[in-house]
PDB file of C-alpha atoms in Angstrom:
ATOM      1  CA  MET A   1      86.212 184.015 173.047  1.00 59.00           C
ATOM      2  CA  GLN A   2      86.926 186.502 170.831  1.00 67.00           C
ATOM      3  CA  VAL A   3      90.715 185.445 170.656  1.00 72.00           C
ATOM      4  CA  VAL A   4      89.456 183.000 168.399  1.00 72.00           C
ATOM      5  CA  SER A   5      88.269 185.588 166.823  1.00 73.00           C
ATOM      6  CA  VAL A   6      91.370 187.861 167.017  1.00 76.00           C
ATOM      7  CA  THR A   7      94.067 185.502 166.681  1.00 73.00           C
ATOM      8  CA  MET A   8      92.640 183.568 162.645  1.00 73.00           C
ATOM      9  CA  LEU A   9      92.361 187.567 161.473  1.00 72.00           C
ATOM     10  CA  PHE A  10      96.343 188.675 161.690  1.00 73.00           C
ATOM     11  CA  ARG A  11      97.179 185.186 160.424  1.00 71.00           C
ATOM     12  CA  ASP A  12      98.264 184.593 156.348  1.00 60.00           C
ATOM     13  CA  LYS A  13      94.359 183.364 155.655  1.00 60.00           C
ATOM     14  CA  VAL A  14      91.834 186.216 156.803  1.00 60.00           C
ATOM     15  CA  TYR A  15      87.880 184.702 155.833  1.00 65.00           C
ATOM     16  CA  LYS A  16      85.612 187.478 155.882  1.00 74.00           C
ATOM     17  CA  ILE A  17      83.600 184.904 158.849  1.00 79.00           C
ATOM     18  CA  TRP A  18      86.458 186.048 161.385  1.00 76.00           C
ATOM     19  CA  TRP A  19      85.054 189.710 160.863  1.00 77.00           C
ATOM     20  CA  ALA A  20      81.870 189.009 161.940  1.00 79.00           C
ATOM     21  CA  LEU A  21      82.342 186.319 164.915  1.00 78.00           C
ATOM     22  CA  LEU A  22      84.743 188.986 166.270  1.00 76.00           C
ATOM     23  CA  ALA A  23      81.743 191.660 166.216  1.00 77.00           C
ATOM     24  CA  LEU A  24      78.360 189.574 167.071  1.00 78.00           C
ATOM     25  CA  THR A  25      81.437 187.534 169.852  1.00 75.00           C
ATOM     26  CA  PRO A  26      80.644 190.307 172.552  1.00 71.00           C
ATOM     27  CA  LEU A  27      77.220 191.043 172.712  1.00 73.00           C
ATOM     28  CA  PHE A  28      76.383 186.982 172.012  1.00 75.00           C
ATOM     29  CA  VAL A  29      78.699 185.888 175.614  1.00 70.00           C
ATOM     30  CA  ASN A  30      76.608 189.254 176.949  1.00 70.00           C
ATOM     31  CA  VAL A  31      73.096 188.040 176.382  1.00 75.00           C
ATOM     32  CA  VAL A  32      74.777 184.410 177.611  1.00 74.00           C
ATOM     33  CA  GLU A  33      75.136 186.252 180.575  1.00 69.00           C
ATOM     34  CA  TYR A  34      72.432 188.273 180.950  1.00 71.00           C
ATOM     35  CA  LEU A  35      69.860 185.065 180.519  1.00 78.00           C
ATOM     36  CA  MET A  36      72.262 183.407 182.910  1.00 76.00           C
ATOM     37  CA  GLY A  37      71.305 186.227 185.358  1.00 72.00           C
ATOM     38  CA  ILE A  38      74.508 187.581 185.408  1.00 65.00           C
ATOM     39  CA  LEU A  39      74.459 191.340 184.070  1.00 65.00           C
ATOM     40  CA  PRO A  40      71.164 193.196 184.015  1.00 67.00           C
ATOM     41  CA  LEU A  41      70.231 194.900 180.662  1.00 67.00           C
ATOM     42  CA  LYS A  42      69.746 197.636 181.615  1.00 69.00           C
ATOM     43  CA  ASP A  43      74.538 197.400 179.671  1.00 67.00           C
ATOM     44  CA  TRP A  44      72.752 196.262 176.312  1.00 68.00           C
ATOM     45  CA  TRP A  45      73.545 199.961 175.035  1.00 69.00           C
ATOM     46  CA  TYR A  46      77.001 198.928 176.130  1.00 69.00           C
ATOM     47  CA  TRP A  47      76.924 195.769 174.659  1.00 69.00           C
ATOM     48  CA  ILE A  48      76.854 197.764 171.214  1.00 79.00           C
ATOM     49  CA  VAL A  49      80.046 200.101 171.731  1.00 80.00           C
ATOM     50  CA  GLU A  50      82.237 197.319 172.888  1.00 75.00           C
ATOM     51  CA  SER A  51      82.168 195.555 170.585  1.00 78.00           C
ATOM     52  CA  ILE A  52      82.681 198.562 167.882  1.00 82.00           C
ATOM     53  CA  VAL A  53      84.917 199.625 170.021  1.00 82.00           C
ATOM     54  CA  PHE A  54      87.205 196.425 169.639  1.00 79.00           C
ATOM     55  CA  THR A  55      85.781 195.885 165.855  1.00 81.00           C
ATOM     56  CA  THR A  56      87.159 198.667 164.422  1.00 86.00           C
ATOM     57  CA  ILE A  57      90.788 198.751 167.010  1.00 83.00           C
ATOM     58  CA  CYS A  58      91.377 195.521 165.027  1.00 82.00           C
ATOM     59  CA  LEU A  59      90.389 197.129 161.713  1.00 82.00           C
ATOM     60  CA  ALA A  60      91.768 199.211 162.177  1.00 85.00           C
ATOM     61  CA  LEU A  61      95.606 197.440 163.130  1.00 83.00           C
ATOM     62  CA  THR A  62      94.937 194.966 159.831  1.00 79.00           C
ATOM     63  CA  ARG A  63      95.428 197.650 158.293  1.00 79.00           C
ATOM     64  CA  TRP A  64      97.795 199.510 159.821  1.00 79.00           C
ATOM     65  CA  CYS A  65     100.590 198.611 156.940  1.00 70.00           C
ATOM     66  CA  LYS A  66     104.227 199.697 158.268  1.00 77.00           C
ATOM     67  CA  ILE A  67     104.258 197.065 160.591  1.00 77.00           C
ATOM     68  CA  SER A  68     103.705 193.199 160.913  1.00 77.00           C
ATOM     69  CA  LYS A  69     100.827 190.850 162.033  1.00 76.00           C
ATOM     70  CA  ARG A  70     102.892 189.273 164.504  1.00 75.00           C
ATOM     71  CA  ILE A  71     102.708 193.323 166.577  1.00 81.00           C
ATOM     72  CA  SER A  72     100.236 194.041 165.679  1.00 82.00           C
ATOM     73  CA  TYR A  73      98.668 190.700 167.136  1.00 80.00           C
ATOM     74  CA  PHE A  74      99.871 191.612 169.966  1.00 80.00           C
ATOM     75  CA  TYR A  75      98.516 195.615 169.746  1.00 81.00           C
ATOM     76  CA  ALA A  76      95.158 193.373 169.984  1.00 82.00           C
ATOM     77  CA  ILE A  77      95.502 191.093 172.298  1.00 81.00           C
ATOM     78  CA  ALA A  78      96.476 194.293 174.553  1.00 83.00           C
ATOM     79  CA  SER A  79      93.764 196.782 173.389  1.00 81.00           C
ATOM     80  CA  LEU A  80      91.423 193.070 173.976  1.00 78.00           C
ATOM     81  CA  GLY A  81      92.476 193.274 177.452  1.00 79.00           C
ATOM     82  CA  ILE A  82      92.126 197.065 178.009  1.00 81.00           C
ATOM     83  CA  VAL A  83      88.293 196.607 176.192  1.00 76.00           C
ATOM     84  CA  GLU A  84      87.456 193.961 178.796  1.00 76.00           C
ATOM     85  CA  LEU A  85      88.601 195.810 181.748  1.00 79.00           C
ATOM     86  CA  VAL A  86      87.062 199.332 181.163  1.00 77.00           C
ATOM     87  CA  SER A  87      84.438 196.944 180.596  1.00 73.00           C
ATOM     88  CA  LEU A  88      83.903 195.950 184.390  1.00 71.00           C
ATOM     89  CA  ALA A  89      84.792 198.521 184.874  1.00 76.00           C
ATOM     90  CA  ILE A  90      81.461 199.902 183.772  1.00 71.00           C
ATOM     91  CA  THR A  91      79.639 197.188 184.444  1.00 67.00           C
ATOM     92  CA  ARG A  92      81.135 196.066 188.042  1.00 71.00           C
ATOM     93  CA  SER A  93      81.616 193.368 188.027  1.00 69.00           C
ATOM     94  CA  PHE A  94      85.365 193.053 188.595  1.00 67.00           C
ATOM     95  CA  SER A  95      86.376 189.599 190.018  1.00 72.00           C
ATOM     96  CA  PRO A  96      89.683 187.902 190.752  1.00 76.00           C
ATOM     97  CA  VAL A  97      88.752 185.893 188.041  1.00 70.00           C
ATOM     98  CA  SER A  98      87.619 188.536 185.832  1.00 68.00           C
ATOM     99  CA  ILE A  99      90.697 190.933 186.486  1.00 76.00           C
ATOM    100  CA  ALA A 100      92.861 187.152 185.662  1.00 75.00           C
ATOM    101  CA  ALA A 101      91.205 186.573 182.470  1.00 68.00           C
ATOM    102  CA  ALA A 102      91.655 190.162 180.998  1.00 67.00           C
ATOM    103  CA  THR A 103      95.768 190.584 181.454  1.00 77.00           C
ATOM    104  CA  LEU A 104      97.777 187.104 182.806  1.00 75.00           C
ATOM    105  CA  GLY A 105      95.131 185.423 180.397  1.00 73.00           C
ATOM    106  CA  LEU A 106      95.944 187.158 177.309  1.00 75.00           C
ATOM    107  CA  PHE A 107      99.087 187.704 178.132  1.00 78.00           C
ATOM    108  CA  VAL A 108     100.579 183.524 178.560  1.00 78.00           C
ATOM    109  CA  ILE A 109      98.330 183.651 175.211  1.00 76.00           C
ATOM    110  CA  ALA A 110      99.730 185.830 173.557  1.00 77.00           C
ATOM    111  CA  ILE A 111     103.113 183.946 174.694  1.00 81.00           C
ATOM    112  CA  PHE A 112     102.037 180.142 173.055  1.00 79.00           C
ATOM    113  CA  GLU A 113     101.175 182.738 169.428  1.00 75.00           C
ATOM    114  CA  ASP A 114     104.407 184.184 169.348  1.00 77.00           C
ATOM    115  CA  GLN A 115     105.958 181.235 169.487  1.00 80.00           C
ATOM    116  CA  ARG A 116     102.599 179.641 166.601  1.00 74.00           C
ATOM    117  CA  PHE A 117     104.199 182.930 164.703  1.00 78.00           C
ATOM    118  CA  TYR A 118     108.508 182.391 165.294  1.00 79.00           C
ATOM    119  CA  SER A 119     108.218 177.946 164.491  1.00 81.00           C
ATOM    120  CA  GLU A 120     106.160 179.139 161.014  1.00 76.00           C
ATOM    121  CA  LYS A 121     107.972 182.176 159.904  1.00 79.00           C
ATOM    122  CA  LYS A 122     111.565 179.351 160.903  1.00 83.00           C
ATOM    123  CA  ASN A 123     109.687 176.517 158.530  1.00 81.00           C
ATOM    124  CA  GLU A 124     109.181 178.873 155.755  1.00 78.00           C
ATOM    125  CA  GLN A 125     112.506 180.502 156.268  1.00 78.00           C
ATOM    126  CA  LYS A 126     113.564 176.203 155.987  1.00 80.00           C
ATOM    127  CA  ILE A 127     111.292 175.330 152.981  1.00 75.00           C
ATOM    128  CA  LYS A 128     112.462 178.742 151.069  1.00 73.00           C
ATOM    129  CA  LEU A 129     116.089 177.530 151.326  1.00 73.00           C
ATOM    130  CA  LEU A 130     114.928 174.039 150.087  1.00 69.00           C
ATOM    131  CA  GLU A 131     112.740 175.417 147.311  1.00 66.00           C
ATOM    132  CA  LYS A 132     116.001 176.888 146.529  1.00 67.00           C
ATOM    133  CA  GLU A 133     118.767 174.198 146.960  1.00 64.00           C
ATOM    134  CA  SER A 134     116.082 171.422 144.578  1.00 73.00           C
ATOM    135  CA  GLU A 135     116.512 174.524 142.205  1.00 77.00           C
ATOM    136  CA  ARG A 136     120.805 174.268 141.975  1.00 84.00           C
ATOM    137  CA  ASP A 137     123.054 171.911 140.618  1.00 84.00           C
ATOM    138  CA  TYR A 138     124.924 170.345 143.117  1.00 85.00           C
ATOM    139  CA  LEU A 139     128.098 169.839 141.267  1.00 88.00           C
ATOM    140  CA  THR A 140     128.519 174.096 139.202  1.00 90.00           C
ATOM    141  CA  GLY A 141     125.829 175.432 141.512  1.00 87.00           C
ATOM    142  CA  LEU A 142     123.792 176.671 138.619  1.00 89.00           C
ATOM    143  CA  LEU A 143     120.472 177.140 137.812  1.00 85.00           C
ATOM    144  CA  ASN A 144     118.900 172.930 136.756  1.00 84.00           C
ATOM    145  CA  TYR A 145     116.177 172.440 134.947  1.00 78.00           C
ATOM    146  CA  ARG A 146     113.013 172.511 137.720  1.00 78.00           C
ATOM    147  CA  ALA A 147     114.071 175.506 138.020  1.00 80.00           C
ATOM    148  CA  LEU A 148     114.256 176.336 133.566  1.00 78.00           C
ATOM    149  CA  SER A 149     111.236 174.739 133.079  1.00 73.00           C
ATOM    150  CA  GLN A 150     109.132 177.368 135.584  1.00 76.00           C
ATOM    151  CA  GLU A 151     111.886 180.596 133.933  1.00 76.00           C
ATOM    152  CA  ILE A 152     109.909 179.474 131.277  1.00 73.00           C
ATOM    153  CA  ASN A 153     106.041 179.536 132.786  1.00 72.00           C
ATOM    154  CA  ARG A 154     106.823 183.401 133.450  1.00 78.00           C
ATOM    155  CA  LEU A 155     108.777 184.418 130.958  1.00 77.00           C
ATOM    156  CA  ALA A 156     105.900 182.882 128.486  1.00 71.00           C
ATOM    157  CA  ASN A 157     102.944 184.551 130.655  1.00 76.00           C
ATOM    158  CA  ASN A 158     105.321 187.369 131.067  1.00 80.00           C
ATOM    159  CA  ASN A 159     103.726 190.377 128.802  1.00 80.00           C
ATOM    160  CA  GLU A 160     106.726 192.626 129.159  1.00 82.00           C
ATOM    161  CA  ILE A 161     108.992 190.596 127.573  1.00 82.00           C
ATOM    162  CA  HIS A 162     108.728 191.329 123.466  1.00 81.00           C
ATOM    163  CA  ASN A 163     112.226 189.206 122.495  1.00 83.00           C
ATOM    164  CA  ILE A 164     113.438 185.401 123.881  1.00 84.00           C
ATOM    165  CA  VAL A 165     116.106 183.936 122.081  1.00 88.00           C
ATOM    166  CA  ILE A 166     117.025 180.393 123.996  1.00 86.00           C
ATOM    167  CA  GLY A 167     120.682 178.328 123.333  1.00 88.00           C
ATOM    168  CA  ALA A 168     121.516 175.128 123.613  1.00 87.00           C
ATOM    169  CA  LEU A 169     125.060 174.098 123.637  1.00 89.00           C
ATOM    170  CA  ASP A 170     126.932 171.596 125.547  1.00 90.00           C
ATOM    171  CA  ILE A 171     131.325 170.965 126.319  1.00 92.00           C
ATOM    172  CA  ASP A 172     133.287 169.509 123.320  1.00 91.00           C
ATOM    173  CA  HIS A 173     134.650 165.948 123.307  1.00 89.00           C
ATOM    174  CA  PHE A 174     133.378 165.697 127.079  1.00 91.00           C
ATOM    175  CA  LYS A 175     133.809 161.923 127.421  1.00 91.00           C
ATOM    176  CA  LYS A 176     137.142 162.282 125.724  1.00 91.00           C
ATOM    177  CA  ILE A 177     138.038 164.397 128.637  1.00 91.00           C
ATOM    178  CA  ASN A 178     136.769 162.017 131.313  1.00 91.00           C
ATOM    179  CA  ASP A 179     138.321 159.244 129.825  1.00 91.00           C
ATOM    180  CA  THR A 180     141.708 159.849 129.448  1.00 90.00           C
ATOM    181  CA  TYR A 181     142.078 162.104 132.711  1.00 90.00           C
ATOM    182  CA  GLY A 182     139.056 160.926 135.410  1.00 91.00           C
ATOM    183  CA  HIS A 183     135.978 162.377 136.318  1.00 90.00           C
ATOM    184  CA  PHE A 184     137.806 164.584 138.619  1.00 92.00           C
ATOM    185  CA  VAL A 185     138.996 165.725 135.943  1.00 92.00           C
ATOM    186  CA  GLY A 186     135.656 166.411 134.305  1.00 92.00           C
ATOM    187  CA  ASN A 187     133.945 167.616 137.489  1.00 93.00           C
ATOM    188  CA  GLU A 188     137.395 170.651 137.107  1.00 93.00           C
ATOM    189  CA  VAL A 189     136.234 170.820 133.330  1.00 94.00           C
ATOM    190  CA  LEU A 190     132.462 171.144 134.104  1.00 94.00           C
ATOM    191  CA  LYS A 191     132.936 174.130 136.760  1.00 93.00           C
ATOM    192  CA  TYR A 192     135.009 176.295 134.297  1.00 93.00           C
ATOM    193  CA  PHE A 193     133.071 175.991 131.815  1.00 94.00           C
ATOM    194  CA  SER A 194     129.766 177.627 134.158  1.00 93.00           C
ATOM    195  CA  THR A 195     131.771 179.751 136.067  1.00 93.00           C
ATOM    196  CA  VAL A 196     132.889 181.087 132.931  1.00 94.00           C
ATOM    197  CA  PHE A 197     129.576 181.171 131.077  1.00 93.00           C
ATOM    198  CA  ARG A 198     126.747 182.579 134.017  1.00 93.00           C
ATOM    199  CA  GLU A 199     130.078 184.736 135.255  1.00 94.00           C
ATOM    200  CA  GLN A 200     129.642 186.521 130.899  1.00 94.00           C
ATOM    201  CA  ILE A 201     125.800 186.011 130.790  1.00 94.00           C
ATOM    202  CA  HIS A 202     125.254 187.668 134.074  1.00 93.00           C
ATOM    203  CA  SER A 203     127.394 189.985 132.909  1.00 94.00           C
ATOM    204  CA  ALA A 204     126.058 191.223 129.482  1.00 94.00           C
ATOM    205  CA  PHE A 205     122.159 190.610 129.936  1.00 93.00           C
ATOM    206  CA  PRO A 206     121.268 191.623 133.503  1.00 90.00           C
ATOM    207  CA  LYS A 207     118.452 190.286 135.500  1.00 85.00           C
ATOM    208  CA  HIS A 208     117.861 188.841 131.426  1.00 89.00           C
ATOM    209  CA  GLY A 209     120.499 186.187 131.376  1.00 91.00           C
ATOM    210  CA  TYR A 210     120.805 182.935 132.736  1.00 90.00           C
ATOM    211  CA  VAL A 211     122.658 179.519 131.993  1.00 91.00           C
ATOM    212  CA  TYR A 212     120.776 175.864 132.684  1.00 89.00           C
ATOM    213  CA  ARG A 213     122.685 172.429 133.257  1.00 89.00           C
ATOM    214  CA  PHE A 214     120.545 170.535 131.354  1.00 81.00           C
ATOM    215  CA  GLY A 215     122.335 167.561 131.752  1.00 79.00           C
ATOM    216  CA  GLY A 216     125.518 166.115 131.546  1.00 85.00           C
ATOM    217  CA  GLU A 217     127.964 168.232 130.214  1.00 90.00           C
ATOM    218  CA  GLU A 218     124.712 170.340 128.537  1.00 88.00           C
ATOM    219  CA  PHE A 219     123.346 173.217 128.628  1.00 91.00           C
ATOM    220  CA  THR A 220     121.196 176.347 128.484  1.00 89.00           C
ATOM    221  CA  ILE A 221     120.990 179.194 127.982  1.00 90.00           C
ATOM    222  CA  VAL A 222     117.805 182.460 128.301  1.00 89.00           C
ATOM    223  CA  VAL A 223     118.144 185.706 127.541  1.00 91.00           C
ATOM    224  CA  SER A 224     114.740 187.847 127.294  1.00 89.00           C
ATOM    225  CA  ASN A 225     114.550 191.671 125.463  1.00 90.00           C
ATOM    226  CA  HIS A 226     117.542 191.396 123.615  1.00 91.00           C
ATOM    227  CA  SER A 227     118.895 190.133 120.285  1.00 91.00           C
ATOM    228  CA  LEU A 228     119.342 186.601 118.708  1.00 90.00           C
ATOM    229  CA  GLU A 229     122.507 188.411 117.372  1.00 93.00           C
ATOM    230  CA  GLU A 230     123.408 190.193 120.663  1.00 94.00           C
ATOM    231  CA  VAL A 231     123.419 186.803 122.607  1.00 93.00           C
ATOM    232  CA  TYR A 232     125.985 185.216 119.524  1.00 92.00           C
ATOM    233  CA  GLN A 233     128.238 187.961 119.464  1.00 94.00           C
ATOM    234  CA  LEU A 234     128.889 187.408 123.502  1.00 95.00           C
ATOM    235  CA  LEU A 235     129.092 183.715 123.025  1.00 94.00           C
ATOM    236  CA  GLN A 236     131.682 184.395 120.270  1.00 94.00           C
ATOM    237  CA  SER A 237     133.571 186.149 123.021  1.00 95.00           C
ATOM    238  CA  ILE A 238     133.261 183.027 125.373  1.00 95.00           C
ATOM    239  CA  GLU A 239     134.719 181.198 122.764  1.00 93.00           C
ATOM    240  CA  LYS A 240     138.283 183.011 122.327  1.00 94.00           C
ATOM    241  CA  PHE A 241     138.377 183.620 124.663  1.00 94.00           C
ATOM    242  CA  PHE A 242     138.378 179.768 126.225  1.00 93.00           C
ATOM    243  CA  ASN A 243     140.731 179.478 122.685  1.00 91.00           C
ATOM    244  CA  ASN A 244     143.585 181.843 124.498  1.00 91.00           C
ATOM    245  CA  LYS A 245     143.060 180.704 128.129  1.00 89.00           C
ATOM    246  CA  SER A 246     143.190 177.308 129.102  1.00 88.00           C
ATOM    247  CA  ILE A 247     141.702 175.888 132.265  1.00 90.00           C
ATOM    248  CA  VAL A 248     144.553 174.611 134.422  1.00 89.00           C
ATOM    249  CA  THR A 249     143.524 171.406 137.123  1.00 86.00           C
ATOM    250  CA  LYS A 250     144.670 170.591 140.441  1.00 87.00           C
ATOM    251  CA  GLU A 251     147.407 168.751 139.386  1.00 85.00           C
ATOM    252  CA  GLY A 252     148.063 171.135 137.116  1.00 86.00           C
ATOM    253  CA  MET A 253     147.068 169.887 133.888  1.00 86.00           C
ATOM    254  CA  LYS A 254     146.785 172.162 131.307  1.00 89.00           C
ATOM    255  CA  LEU A 255     143.046 171.749 129.053  1.00 91.00           C
ATOM    256  CA  ILE A 256     142.196 174.217 126.204  1.00 91.00           C
ATOM    257  CA  ILE A 257     137.727 173.595 125.788  1.00 91.00           C
ATOM    258  CA  SER A 258     135.418 174.161 123.159  1.00 92.00           C
ATOM    259  CA  PHE A 259     131.834 174.294 122.892  1.00 92.00           C
ATOM    260  CA  SER A 260     128.918 174.125 120.639  1.00 89.00           C
ATOM    261  CA  CYS A 261     126.206 176.060 119.826  1.00 86.00           C
ATOM    262  CA  SER A 262     122.557 176.157 118.145  1.00 86.00           C
ATOM    263  CA  LEU A 263     120.441 179.711 119.082  1.00 87.00           C
ATOM    264  CA  THR A 264     117.057 180.221 118.418  1.00 86.00           C
ATOM    265  CA  ASP A 265     114.657 182.645 118.442  1.00 82.00           C
ATOM    266  CA  ARG A 266     110.777 182.547 119.854  1.00 74.00           C
ATOM    267  CA  LEU A 267     108.328 182.211 117.059  1.00 63.00           C
ATOM    268  CA  ASN A 268     105.389 184.068 117.273  1.00 66.00           C
ATOM    269  CA  ASP A 269     102.615 182.081 120.035  1.00 67.00           C
ATOM    270  CA  GLU A 270     105.446 179.677 119.808  1.00 67.00           C
ATOM    271  CA  LEU A 271     105.547 177.278 122.972  1.00 70.00           C
ATOM    272  CA  LEU A 272     109.134 178.291 124.675  1.00 65.00           C
ATOM    273  CA  ASP A 273     108.984 174.671 125.847  1.00 71.00           C
ATOM    274  CA  THR A 274     109.142 173.832 121.974  1.00 77.00           C
ATOM    275  CA  THR A 275     111.598 176.981 121.107  1.00 74.00           C
ATOM    276  CA  LEU A 276     113.657 175.050 123.562  1.00 73.00           C
ATOM    277  CA  LYS A 277     113.612 171.595 122.004  1.00 78.00           C
ATOM    278  CA  ARG A 278     114.098 173.106 118.853  1.00 77.00           C
ATOM    279  CA  ALA A 279     117.805 174.843 120.042  1.00 76.00           C
ATOM    280  CA  ASP A 280     118.473 171.144 121.148  1.00 77.00           C
ATOM    281  CA  LYS A 281     117.891 169.220 117.963  1.00 78.00           C
ATOM    282  CA  MET A 282     119.812 171.648 115.958  1.00 76.00           C
ATOM    283  CA  LEU A 283     123.217 171.784 118.712  1.00 75.00           C
ATOM    284  CA  TYR A 284     122.297 167.674 117.418  1.00 69.00           C
ATOM    285  CA  SER A 285     123.009 168.929 113.815  1.00 70.00           C
ATOM    286  CA  VAL A 286     126.103 170.885 114.846  1.00 60.00           C
ATOM    287  CA  LYS A 287     127.469 168.216 116.810  1.00 62.00           C
ATOM    288  CA  ASN A 288     127.201 165.279 114.161  1.00 64.00           C
ATOM    289  CA  ASN A 289     127.958 167.777 111.764  1.00 59.00           C
ATOM    290  CA  TYR A 290     131.038 168.548 113.673  1.00 56.00           C
TER     291      TYR A 290
END
């Protein structure tokens, strides 16, 4: 019965009830065995000692941060077997069944629990991979709108962020590129544009600047703890880069691309989502006057 309590204590969510059950189980089992005439009452003191010793061992193992829960669990099961064998020796109640239960039985349980640990870890890795993939745009490799929403929520709740600049931008005349050269060339332009922007933003604002594909040829940049002027200067240098270096497609065509962008600071106590929408409206105003 102690195995259930021990197993639950070394899982991710630990409830206090399992500590109580762990401490009370030896007393309960021994009282039952006494009522059944298996154990004499004179050994009552050892029932308490057994409970205290094993509960203390489990408490120490759960607090031991240098080893994983997986290893701690094995130590706990091994300790349980040793405590049980000592108990059998003191009460002189050795039998093939009791010895097998304290050794082979616990070993089998440990193996099955190890498989559970392994399966859960593998599933967690798969889930994290799927979550990471769901936040990436398949074509460009940039973070997508889902990741943008999460970043906005994170920044809004971070007291260490003192300034946030949001930019909305898109590639000029992208529809014309698609209509003239085809969607495959359009995809090459998107990839090229995304790669340049990601490298430039990440290089200029490490850990504070991110590029997102908002949809189609529209993109968003979010830069924290830097001024609007710093971001504007970087955009100017990126614009010069595109003007001076054409993209060469797989078919050998050379294209010069440009982009339009609007930048805005987040106002005091303004929702970041509102800032994003304002930047988007400013971009449409820029495009209409282009």
